[in-house]
Amino acid sequence: MGKVKTRFAPSPTGWLHLGNARTAIFSYLFAKHHGGRLVLRIEDTDRERSKKEFETAIIEDLKWLGIDWDEGPYRQSERFEIYKKYVDLLLEKGYAYRCFCTQEELEAEREKAKKEGRPYRYNGKCRHLSKEEIEKNLKEGKPYTIRFKVPDGREIVFNDLIKGEVRFNVNDFGDFVIVRSDGSPVYNFVVVIDDAIMGITHVIRGEDHLSNTPKQILLYEALGFPIPKFAHLPIILGEDRSKLSKRHGAVSVRQYRIDGYLPEALLNFLSLLGWYPKDGKEILSKEELIERFDLEDIHNAPAVFNREKLHWMNGVYIREVLDLDDLTQRVINYLKQYGEKLSPEDQKVAKEILKKPFGYVKEVVSKVRDSFFTLKEFPQRAKPFFLEEYTLSPEAEKQIEKATPEVAKNITQLFLEKVKKAETFGGEEFKKAAKEVSKELKLKPGMVFKTLRIALTGETQGVGLDLLADVVGKDSVIKRLERFLTLLK
RNA sequence: GCCCCCGUCGUCUAGCCCGGUCUAGGACACCGCCCUUUCAAGGCGGAGAUCGCGGGUUCAAAUCCCGCCGGGGGCGCCA
């Protein structure tokens, strides 16, 4: 294969969608696998809907995901001069013509076709306007679009790298618009010019573009450009098997970022939607993905987006892949950046976390890293390490009632004595003291631990208490126990 | 309606091109057991797909051929 060049061409009309992100990833992986280059091009010919904020956000999220490009970003809105040259060329050579039909007229046509149950196609009314008529219309200042003259009866056949041979009959669509009445060129047109000029060898995009391809091939031919290879990716589906969209919940990369997902995990997961490595290895770094990725291994059925598996995979990155320092730093950064999006309770914890030195946070992370799946879940999990003054959870209250407050008190008091007597108090001492209490009061160890858990954290479940004691130490343990005793009264 | 794409456990998928090794493999989720001071994590095991359906071809089909059905996408002066 010659020098590979791919492109990612988002339109800045919304946040970076998971489906588009996956297209970007595949384009990137493919280019890098073949030692090629990736171009980023912003498709903002639609002035109405394109927003600079979205462009900025998309770029940011791409970088966050770890996708970097070698050229661009180019903006189509800045290239209108270039496109104009080609419009003139097409007009001159008779491949295109001015169409003075109004939008109302066309709308009526469409309606009529629908009513009669036949497919709509532009009727070619302005195709054969005489020179005089055109001149007259022009002189009158009538607005016009420019349409491409679709040759009659052609069959377009191309070999899609994923779908295989695909055939379209050109008669299924009429002469299509390439320049709007406001003078701005349309996607189907500029995409061809840009891909050609920029030397794109492989056009990788969503399957929703498949039916645009024959129109574009016609344009390539008319313009005398070489035709690139096409690869149409199956789309991503929601749980109900329709195209993944907002009504399926979070669909933007940004939302997952806010929800505490790691870019590596999201990249990894998205890569596995419709593609599978030959060796079956699922947890893959960017480098490993590049090494293994090829278009041939793309499955051609659409894939349902499975949030649960993403969640699991993010957990794998948290507990197994990232090294401790890195993970800790990410937790801190996340809390700084998105802390205000957390629940009020988690925000309280987050505030405390950010007050602590890195080393302390790191120690906590090491104790709880196998029990949280997203960065967002960290404060909840790590709460006892940062908040000495808790409020009892309803479950905890219930349990104390059940065990009777007297028993809880006895356990706590005896345990407290032992803590006070100890020189230092860490995990080992904790276990030893708890067992002694159990023996001396003739209570089941489970009962003792349950009570102490509530006394120390206010919760009925959470991290190992020995781990907690290890980190917070003797003074904090005493403080909590004494406070619990006052809570019992 | 027309055009195009797709169809293996609930989900992601391996296998399909080059028929037998597939009593269809792995992962997530699910269930059980173990570990255990709880929740997780981890270890072990289990259930789960007559390979959309129906015909062929063949000694043999998830794998090749045909038809049907089902799902999805596209039919714009959106991309």
Coordinates of C-alpha atoms (C1' of nucleotides) in Angstrom, one line a residue:
Chain A
M1 CA 0.0 0.0 0.0
G2 CA 1.3 3.5 -0.9
K3 CA 1.3 6.3 1.6
V4 CA -1.9 6.1 3.5
K5 CA -3.8 9.3 4.3
T6 CA -7.1 9.3 6.1
R7 CA -9.2 12.1 7.5
F8 CA -11.8 12.8 10.2
A9 CA -14.3 15.3 9.2
P10 CA -16.8 16.3 11.9
S11 CA -19.3 19.0 11.5
P12 CA -19.4 21.4 14.5
T13 CA -23.2 21.2 15.1
G14 CA -23.0 19.4 18.4
W15 CA -20.7 17.6 20.9
L16 CA -18.4 14.8 19.7
H17 CA -20.8 11.8 19.4
L18 CA -19.6 8.4 20.3
G19 CA -20.2 7.2 16.8
N20 CA -18.1 9.9 15.3
A21 CA -15.5 9.4 17.9
R22 CA -15.3 5.8 16.8
T23 CA -14.9 6.8 13.2
A24 CA -12.1 9.1 14.2
I25 CA -10.5 6.3 16.1
F26 CA -10.7 3.9 13.2
S27 CA -9.4 6.5 10.8
Y28 CA -6.5 7.2 13.2
L29 CA -5.7 3.6 13.9
F30 CA -5.8 2.7 10.2
A31 CA -3.5 5.6 9.2
K32 CA -1.0 4.9 12.0
H33 CA -1.0 1.2 11.4
H34 CA 0.1 1.8 7.9
G35 CA 2.5 4.6 8.8
G36 CA 0.2 7.1 7.2
R37 CA -1.2 10.5 8.2
L38 CA -4.5 11.7 9.5
V39 CA -6.1 15.0 8.5
L40 CA -8.7 16.8 10.7
R41 CA -11.2 18.8 8.7
I42 CA -14.1 20.8 10.1
E43 CA -17.1 20.5 7.8
D44 CA -18.8 23.7 8.6
T45 CA -20.4 24.7 5.2
D46 CA -23.7 25.0 6.9
R47 CA -23.4 28.4 8.4
E48 CA -26.8 28.1 10.2
R49 CA -26.0 25.2 12.3
S50 CA -22.2 25.3 12.8
K51 CA -21.0 26.7 16.0
K52 CA -17.4 27.7 17.0
E53 CA -18.0 26.4 20.5
F54 CA -18.7 22.9 19.2
E55 CA -15.6 23.0 17.0
T56 CA -13.5 23.8 20.1
A57 CA -15.2 21.1 22.1
I58 CA -14.7 18.5 19.5
I59 CA -11.0 19.3 19.1
E60 CA -10.6 19.2 22.9
D61 CA -12.3 15.8 23.2
L62 CA -10.4 14.3 20.4
K63 CA -7.2 15.3 22.1
W64 CA -8.5 14.0 25.3
L65 CA -9.1 10.7 23.7
G66 CA -5.6 10.6 22.5
I67 CA -6.3 11.1 18.8
D68 CA -3.9 13.4 17.2
W69 CA -3.8 14.5 13.6
D70 CA -1.0 15.4 11.3
E71 CA -2.7 18.1 9.3
G72 CA -5.4 20.6 10.1
P73 CA -7.7 21.5 11.4
Y74 CA -8.9 22.8 8.0
R75 CA -12.2 24.6 7.9
Q76 CA -14.3 24.3 4.9
S77 CA -15.8 27.7 5.7
E78 CA -12.4 29.2 4.9
R79 CA -12.0 27.4 1.6
F80 CA -14.9 28.8 -0.3
E81 CA -12.6 30.4 -2.8
I82 CA -11.2 27.0 -3.7
Y83 CA -14.6 25.5 -4.2
K84 CA -15.8 28.3 -6.3
K85 CA -13.1 27.5 -8.9
Y86 CA -14.5 24.1 -9.3
V87 CA -18.0 25.2 -9.5
D88 CA -17.1 27.4 -12.4
L89 CA -15.3 24.6 -14.0
L90 CA -18.3 22.4 -13.8
L91 CA -20.6 25.1 -15.1
E92 CA -18.3 25.8 -17.9
K93 CA -17.9 22.2 -19.0
G94 CA -21.7 21.7 -18.8
Y95 CA -21.5 19.3 -15.9
A96 CA -23.6 21.6 -13.8
Y97 CA -26.3 24.2 -14.3
R98 CA -28.2 27.0 -12.5
C99 CA -31.5 26.1 -11.1
F100 CA -34.0 28.8 -10.4
C101 CA -36.7 26.7 -8.8
T102 CA -37.8 28.0 -5.5
Q103 CA -37.8 26.0 -2.3
E104 CA -41.6 26.2 -2.2
E105 CA -41.9 24.7 -5.7
L106 CA -39.5 21.9 -4.8
E107 CA -41.4 21.2 -1.6
A108 CA -44.6 20.9 -3.5
E109 CA -43.0 18.5 -5.8
R110 CA -41.8 16.4 -3.0
E111 CA -45.2 16.3 -1.4
K112 CA -46.8 15.3 -4.6
A113 CA -44.4 12.5 -5.2
K114 CA -45.0 11.3 -1.7
K115 CA -48.8 11.4 -2.1
E116 CA -48.5 9.4 -5.4
G117 CA -46.3 6.9 -3.7
R118 CA -43.4 7.4 -6.0
P119 CA -39.8 8.3 -5.0
Y120 CA -39.0 11.9 -5.3
R121 CA -36.4 13.1 -7.7
Y122 CA -35.7 16.5 -9.0
N123 CA -37.5 16.8 -12.3
G124 CA -34.7 18.6 -14.1
K125 CA -36.9 21.5 -15.0
C126 CA -34.0 24.0 -15.2
R127 CA -31.7 21.6 -16.9
H128 CA -32.6 22.7 -20.3
L129 CA -33.2 26.4 -19.8
S130 CA -32.1 28.4 -22.8
K131 CA -29.2 30.9 -22.6
E132 CA -31.7 33.7 -22.9
E133 CA -33.9 32.5 -20.1
I134 CA -30.9 32.1 -17.8
E135 CA -29.7 35.6 -18.7
K136 CA -33.1 37.0 -18.0
N137 CA -33.4 35.3 -14.7
L138 CA -30.0 36.4 -13.7
K139 CA -30.7 40.0 -14.7
E140 CA -33.9 39.9 -12.6
G141 CA -31.8 38.9 -9.7
K142 CA -33.6 35.6 -9.2
P143 CA -31.8 33.4 -6.6
Y144 CA -30.5 30.1 -7.9
T145 CA -28.8 27.0 -6.8
I146 CA -26.3 25.0 -8.8
R147 CA -27.1 21.5 -9.6
F148 CA -25.0 18.7 -10.8
K149 CA -26.2 17.1 -14.0
V150 CA -26.5 13.4 -13.3
P151 CA -25.9 11.3 -16.4
D152 CA -28.8 9.1 -17.3
G153 CA -28.9 5.4 -16.6
R154 CA -25.4 5.0 -15.2
E155 CA -24.7 2.2 -12.8
I156 CA -22.0 3.1 -10.2
V157 CA -20.1 0.2 -8.9
F158 CA -17.5 0.5 -6.3
N159 CA -15.6 -1.8 -4.0
D160 CA -16.2 -0.8 -0.4
L161 CA -13.4 -2.0 1.9
I162 CA -15.9 -3.2 4.4
K163 CA -19.1 -3.9 2.5
G164 CA -17.6 -5.4 -0.6
E165 CA -19.0 -4.6 -4.0
V166 CA -21.8 -2.1 -3.8
R167 CA -24.0 -1.0 -6.8
F168 CA -26.2 2.0 -7.3
N169 CA -28.3 3.1 -10.2
V170 CA -27.8 6.7 -10.8
N171 CA -31.4 7.1 -11.9
D172 CA -32.5 6.7 -8.3
F173 CA -31.6 10.3 -7.6
G174 CA -32.1 13.4 -9.6
D175 CA -29.7 16.3 -10.3
F176 CA -28.5 17.3 -6.9
V177 CA -27.6 20.7 -5.5
I178 CA -23.9 21.4 -5.1
V179 CA -24.2 25.1 -4.3
R180 CA -27.0 26.7 -2.2
S181 CA -28.8 29.8 -3.2
D182 CA -26.8 31.8 -0.7
G183 CA -23.7 30.8 -2.6
S184 CA -22.3 28.3 -0.1
P185 CA -21.3 24.9 -1.5
V186 CA -22.9 21.8 -0.1
Y187 CA -21.3 18.9 1.7
N188 CA -21.5 16.3 -1.1
F189 CA -19.6 18.6 -3.3
V190 CA -16.9 20.0 -1.1
V191 CA -16.1 16.7 0.5
V192 CA -15.0 15.4 -2.9
I193 CA -12.9 18.4 -3.6
D194 CA -11.2 18.4 -0.2
D195 CA -10.6 14.7 -0.2
A196 CA -9.0 15.0 -3.6
I197 CA -7.0 18.1 -2.9
M198 CA -5.8 16.8 0.4
G199 CA -4.7 13.5 -1.1
I200 CA -7.0 11.3 1.0
T201 CA -6.4 7.7 0.0
H202 CA -9.0 6.1 2.3
V203 CA -12.3 7.6 3.1
I204 CA -13.4 6.0 6.4
R205 CA -16.8 7.1 7.5
G206 CA -20.2 6.0 8.9
E207 CA -22.5 3.8 6.9
D208 CA -25.0 6.6 6.8
H209 CA -22.8 8.0 4.0
L210 CA -23.0 4.9 1.9
S211 CA -25.7 6.2 -0.3
N212 CA -23.9 9.5 -0.9
T213 CA -21.0 7.7 -2.4
P214 CA -22.3 7.3 -5.9
K215 CA -23.0 11.0 -6.1
Q216 CA -19.5 11.7 -5.0
I217 CA -18.1 9.3 -7.5
L218 CA -19.9 11.1 -10.2
L219 CA -18.3 14.3 -9.0
Y220 CA -14.8 12.8 -8.9
E221 CA -15.2 11.7 -12.5
A222 CA -16.5 15.1 -13.6
L223 CA -13.7 16.9 -11.9
G224 CA -11.1 14.5 -13.1
F225 CA -9.9 13.5 -9.7
P226 CA -8.7 10.0 -8.7
I227 CA -11.2 8.1 -6.7
P228 CA -10.1 7.1 -3.2
K229 CA -10.9 3.9 -1.5
F230 CA -14.1 3.9 0.6
A231 CA -14.7 2.1 3.9
H232 CA -18.2 2.5 5.4
L233 CA -18.4 1.6 9.0
P234 CA -21.5 0.0 10.4
I235 CA -23.3 2.4 12.7
I236 CA -23.7 2.2 16.4
L237 CA -27.0 1.2 17.8
G238 CA -28.8 1.9 21.1
E239 CA -30.4 -0.8 23.2
D240 CA -33.5 -0.8 21.0
R241 CA -31.4 -1.4 17.9
S242 CA -32.0 2.0 16.4
K243 CA -29.2 4.5 15.6
L244 CA -27.6 5.6 18.9
S245 CA -29.0 9.0 19.8
K246 CA -29.7 11.3 22.7
R247 CA -32.8 9.4 23.7
H248 CA -30.6 6.4 24.5
G249 CA -28.9 8.5 27.2
A250 CA -25.4 9.8 27.2
V251 CA -23.9 9.8 23.7
S252 CA -21.2 12.4 23.7
V253 CA -17.6 11.8 24.6
R254 CA -17.8 14.9 26.8
Q255 CA -20.5 13.3 28.9
Y256 CA -18.5 10.2 29.6
R257 CA -15.6 12.4 30.5
I258 CA -17.7 14.2 33.0
D259 CA -19.0 10.8 34.3
G260 CA -15.4 9.9 35.2
Y261 CA -14.4 7.6 32.4
L262 CA -10.8 7.4 31.3
P263 CA -9.8 8.2 27.8
E264 CA -7.8 5.0 27.4
A265 CA -10.8 2.9 28.4
L266 CA -13.2 4.8 26.1
L267 CA -10.8 4.6 23.3
N268 CA -10.3 0.9 23.9
F269 CA -14.0 0.2 24.2
L270 CA -15.0 2.1 21.1
S271 CA -12.3 0.3 19.1
L272 CA -14.0 -2.9 20.0
L273 CA -17.3 -1.8 18.6
G274 CA -17.3 -3.6 15.2
W275 CA -13.7 -4.5 15.3
Y276 CA -11.9 -7.4 17.0
P277 CA -8.2 -8.2 17.1
K278 CA -7.2 -11.5 15.7
D279 CA -5.6 -12.7 18.9
G280 CA -8.8 -11.9 20.9
K281 CA -7.0 -9.6 23.4
E282 CA -9.5 -7.1 24.6
I283 CA -7.6 -4.8 26.9
L284 CA -5.3 -2.9 24.5
S285 CA -3.3 0.3 24.7
K286 CA -3.3 2.7 21.9
E287 CA 0.0 1.3 20.7
E288 CA -1.4 -2.2 20.8
L289 CA -4.5 -1.1 18.9
I290 CA -2.4 0.5 16.2
E291 CA -0.3 -2.6 15.9
R292 CA -3.3 -4.8 15.4
F293 CA -5.9 -2.7 13.7
D294 CA -6.9 -3.3 10.1
L295 CA -10.1 -2.6 8.2
E296 CA -10.3 -6.2 7.1
D297 CA -11.2 -7.3 10.6
I298 CA -14.2 -5.0 10.9
H299 CA -17.4 -6.8 11.4
N300 CA -20.1 -5.5 9.1
A301 CA -23.2 -5.8 11.3
P302 CA -24.1 -2.7 13.4
A303 CA -23.1 -2.9 17.0
V304 CA -25.2 -2.2 20.0
F305 CA -23.5 0.1 22.5
N306 CA -23.1 -1.8 25.7
R307 CA -22.6 0.7 28.7
E308 CA -22.1 -2.1 31.2
K309 CA -19.1 -3.4 29.4
L310 CA -17.6 0.1 29.1
H311 CA -18.1 0.4 32.9
W312 CA -16.3 -2.8 33.5
M313 CA -13.5 -1.9 31.2
N314 CA -13.0 1.4 32.9
G315 CA -12.7 -0.5 36.1
V316 CA -10.0 -2.7 34.6
Y317 CA -8.0 0.4 33.7
I318 CA -8.5 1.8 37.2
R319 CA -7.5 -1.3 39.1
E320 CA -5.0 -3.0 36.7
V321 CA -3.7 -0.8 34.0
L322 CA -2.8 2.6 35.3
D323 CA 0.0 2.9 37.7
L324 CA -0.8 4.3 41.2
D325 CA 0.7 7.8 40.8
D326 CA -1.0 8.3 37.5
L327 CA -4.3 7.1 38.8
T328 CA -4.1 9.3 41.8
Q329 CA -3.3 12.3 39.7
R330 CA -6.2 11.6 37.5
V331 CA -8.5 11.4 40.5
I332 CA -7.3 14.7 41.7
N333 CA -7.5 16.4 38.3
Y334 CA -11.0 15.0 37.8
L335 CA -12.2 16.3 41.1
K336 CA -10.8 19.7 40.3
Q337 CA -12.3 19.9 36.9
Y338 CA -15.7 18.3 37.4
G339 CA -16.1 18.3 41.2
E340 CA -19.0 20.7 41.0
K341 CA -20.9 18.2 38.9
L342 CA -21.0 15.7 41.8
S343 CA -23.8 15.2 44.3
P344 CA -23.7 17.5 47.3
E345 CA -22.5 14.6 49.5
D346 CA -19.7 13.7 47.1
Q347 CA -18.8 17.4 46.7
K348 CA -18.2 17.6 50.5
V349 CA -15.8 14.6 50.3
A350 CA -14.2 16.0 47.2
K351 CA -13.4 19.2 49.0
E352 CA -11.6 17.3 51.7
I353 CA -9.7 15.2 49.2
L354 CA -8.3 18.2 47.5
K355 CA -7.1 19.6 50.8
K356 CA -5.0 16.5 51.5
P357 CA -1.4 16.0 50.3
F358 CA -0.8 13.9 47.2
G359 CA 0.8 11.1 49.2
Y360 CA -2.3 10.7 51.4
V361 CA -4.7 10.6 48.5
K362 CA -2.4 8.1 46.8
E363 CA -2.5 5.8 49.9
V364 CA -6.2 5.9 49.9
V365 CA -6.4 5.2 46.2
S366 CA -4.2 2.2 46.7
K367 CA -6.6 0.8 49.3
V368 CA -9.8 1.3 47.3
R369 CA -8.8 1.1 43.7
D370 CA -10.4 -2.3 43.2
S371 CA -13.8 -1.1 44.3
F372 CA -14.5 1.9 42.0
F373 CA -15.1 1.8 38.3
T374 CA -15.2 5.5 37.4
L375 CA -13.4 8.5 38.8
K376 CA -16.8 9.8 39.7
E377 CA -17.3 6.9 42.1
F378 CA -14.1 7.6 44.1
P379 CA -15.4 10.1 46.6
Q380 CA -18.2 7.8 47.7
R381 CA -15.8 4.9 48.1
A382 CA -13.1 6.9 49.8
K383 CA -15.4 8.9 52.1
P384 CA -14.3 7.3 55.4
F385 CA -10.7 8.2 54.8
F386 CA -11.6 11.9 54.5
L387 CA -14.6 12.5 56.7
E388 CA -14.4 11.7 60.4
E389 CA -17.8 13.2 61.1
Y390 CA -20.4 11.1 59.3
T391 CA -24.1 10.8 59.6
L392 CA -25.4 7.3 60.2
S393 CA -27.0 5.8 57.1
P394 CA -30.5 4.4 57.5
E395 CA -29.2 0.9 57.2
A396 CA -26.7 1.5 59.9
E397 CA -29.4 2.8 62.3
K398 CA -31.5 -0.2 61.6
Q399 CA -28.7 -2.5 62.3
I400 CA -27.8 -0.9 65.6
E401 CA -31.4 -1.1 66.7
K402 CA -31.4 -4.8 65.8
A403 CA -28.3 -5.5 67.7
T404 CA -29.5 -3.2 70.4
P405 CA -27.7 0.0 71.2
E406 CA -26.4 -1.5 74.5
V407 CA -24.4 -4.2 72.7
A408 CA -23.1 -1.6 70.3
K409 CA -22.0 0.6 73.2
N410 CA -20.3 -2.3 75.0
I411 CA -18.3 -3.3 71.9
T412 CA -17.3 0.3 71.2
Q413 CA -16.3 1.1 74.7
L414 CA -14.2 -2.0 75.2
F415 CA -12.6 -1.5 71.8
L416 CA -11.9 2.1 72.6
E417 CA -10.0 1.1 75.7
K418 CA -7.8 -1.2 73.7
V419 CA -7.1 1.5 71.1
K420 CA -6.1 3.9 73.8
K421 CA -3.7 1.5 75.3
A422 CA -2.0 0.7 72.1
E423 CA 1.1 2.5 71.2
T424 CA 0.4 2.7 67.5
F425 CA -2.8 1.6 65.9
G426 CA -2.8 0.2 62.4
G427 CA -4.5 -2.6 60.5
E428 CA -2.8 -5.4 62.4
E429 CA -3.6 -3.9 65.8
F430 CA -7.2 -3.4 64.6
K431 CA -7.7 -7.0 63.8
K432 CA -6.2 -8.2 67.0
A433 CA -8.2 -5.8 69.1
A434 CA -11.4 -6.7 67.4
K435 CA -10.9 -10.4 68.0
E436 CA -10.1 -9.8 71.6
V437 CA -13.3 -7.9 72.0
S438 CA -15.2 -10.7 70.4
K439 CA -13.7 -13.2 72.7
E440 CA -14.1 -11.2 75.9
L441 CA -17.7 -10.2 75.2
K442 CA -18.5 -13.7 73.9
L443 CA -19.9 -12.2 70.7
K444 CA -19.5 -13.4 67.1
P445 CA -16.6 -11.7 65.3
G446 CA -19.1 -10.6 62.6
M447 CA -21.1 -8.7 65.2
V448 CA -18.1 -6.9 66.4
F449 CA -16.9 -5.9 62.9
K450 CA -20.3 -4.8 61.8
T451 CA -20.6 -2.6 64.8
L452 CA -17.1 -1.2 64.5
R453 CA -17.8 -0.5 60.8
I454 CA -20.8 1.6 61.7
A455 CA -18.9 3.3 64.6
L456 CA -16.0 4.2 62.3
T457 CA -17.8 5.1 59.1
G458 CA -21.5 5.3 59.7
E459 CA -22.1 2.8 57.0
T460 CA -22.8 -0.9 56.8
Q461 CA -20.5 -1.6 54.0
G462 CA -17.2 -0.3 52.5
V463 CA -13.5 -0.8 52.6
G464 CA -11.7 -3.2 55.0
L465 CA -11.6 -1.6 58.4
D466 CA -8.0 -2.7 58.9
L467 CA -7.1 -0.7 55.7
L468 CA -8.9 2.3 57.1
A469 CA -7.1 2.1 60.4
D470 CA -3.9 1.7 58.6
V471 CA -4.4 5.0 56.8
V472 CA -6.2 7.2 59.4
G473 CA -4.3 6.0 62.5
K474 CA -4.9 5.9 66.2
D475 CA -6.1 9.5 66.9
S476 CA -8.8 9.5 64.2
V477 CA -10.0 6.1 65.3
I478 CA -10.4 7.3 68.9
K479 CA -12.2 10.4 67.8
R480 CA -14.7 8.5 65.7
L481 CA -15.4 5.9 68.4
E482 CA -15.9 8.6 71.0
R483 CA -18.2 10.5 68.7
F484 CA -20.2 7.4 68.0
L485 CA -20.7 6.8 71.7
T486 CA -22.3 10.3 71.9
L487 CA -24.5 9.4 68.9
L488 CA -25.8 6.4 70.8
K489 CA -27.2 8.4 73.6
Chain B
rG1 C1' -42.8 3.7 -1.4
rC2 C1' -37.7 3.4 -3.7
rC3 C1' -32.4 2.3 -3.1
rC4 C1' -28.5 0.3 -0.1
rC5 C1' -26.5 -2.5 4.1
rC6 C1' -26.9 -6.2 7.8
rG7 C1' -28.7 -11.0 10.5
rU8 C1' -23.8 -16.5 15.5
rC9 C1' -25.7 -16.7 23.4
rG10 C1' -29.4 -10.7 26.4
rU11 C1' -25.0 -7.6 24.6
rC12 C1' -19.8 -7.2 22.1
rU13 C1' -17.9 -10.9 19.2
rA14 C1' -14.4 -15.6 17.2
rG15 C1' -15.3 -19.0 13.4
rC16 C1' -17.7 -17.9 7.4
rC17 C1' -13.4 -16.0 2.2
rC18 C1' -10.2 -21.7 1.9
rG19 C1' -17.1 -26.6 3.9
rG20 C1' -15.3 -31.6 8.3
rU21 C1' -10.7 -29.9 13.9
rC22 C1' -17.7 -26.4 16.1
rU23 C1' -20.9 -31.7 21.0
rA24 C1' -20.0 -23.3 18.0
rG25 C1' -14.8 -20.4 21.4
rG26 C1' -13.9 -15.8 24.3
rA27 C1' -15.6 -11.1 26.9
rC28 C1' -19.6 -8.2 29.6
rA29 C1' -24.0 -9.0 32.2
rC30 C1' -26.5 -13.2 35.1
rC31 C1' -26.4 -17.5 38.7
rG32 C1' -23.7 -20.7 42.3
rC33 C1' -19.4 -21.8 45.3
rC34 C1' -14.6 -20.3 47.5
rC35 C1' -11.9 -16.3 49.8
rU36 C1' -13.7 -12.8 53.6
rU37 C1' -15.1 -8.1 59.0
rU38 C1' -19.2 -6.0 54.9
rC39 C1' -19.6 -4.1 49.6
rA40 C1' -16.5 -4.8 45.8
rA41 C1' -12.3 -7.1 43.6
rG42 C1' -10.2 -12.0 42.8
rG43 C1' -10.4 -17.6 42.1
rC44 C1' -13.4 -21.7 40.5
rG45 C1' -17.8 -23.5 38.2
rG46 C1' -22.8 -23.0 35.7
rA47 C1' -26.7 -21.5 32.7
rG48 C1' -27.2 -19.1 28.0
rA49 C1' -26.9 -19.4 20.4
rU50 C1' -30.8 -26.1 17.1
rC51 C1' -25.5 -20.1 13.9
rG52 C1' -33.1 -15.4 11.4
rC53 C1' -36.4 -19.0 8.6
rG54 C1' -37.2 -22.4 4.4
rG55 C1' -35.2 -24.8 0.4
rG56 C1' -31.2 -26.7 -2.3
rU57 C1' -25.6 -28.4 -3.4
rU58 C1' -22.6 -32.1 -0.7
rC59 C1' -20.8 -38.2 2.4
rA60 C1' -20.6 -33.6 5.4
rA61 C1' -23.0 -26.4 5.9
rA62 C1' -22.7 -21.4 10.8
rU63 C1' -19.5 -21.9 6.6
rC64 C1' -21.4 -22.5 -0.8
rC65 C1' -26.3 -21.2 -3.8
rC66 C1' -31.5 -19.5 -4.1
rG67 C1' -36.0 -17.6 -1.8
rC68 C1' -38.3 -15.5 2.2
rC69 C1' -38.6 -12.9 6.8
rG70 C1' -36.7 -9.5 10.2
rG71 C1' -33.6 -5.3 11.6
rG72 C1' -31.1 -0.8 10.3
rG73 C1' -29.5 3.2 7.2
rG74 C1' -30.3 6.7 3.1
rC75 C1' -33.7 9.1 -0.1
rG76 C1' -32.6 17.8 1.7
rC77 C1' -30.5 24.5 -0.7
rC78 C1' -27.9 18.7 6.8
rA79 C1' -23.4 16.5 7.4

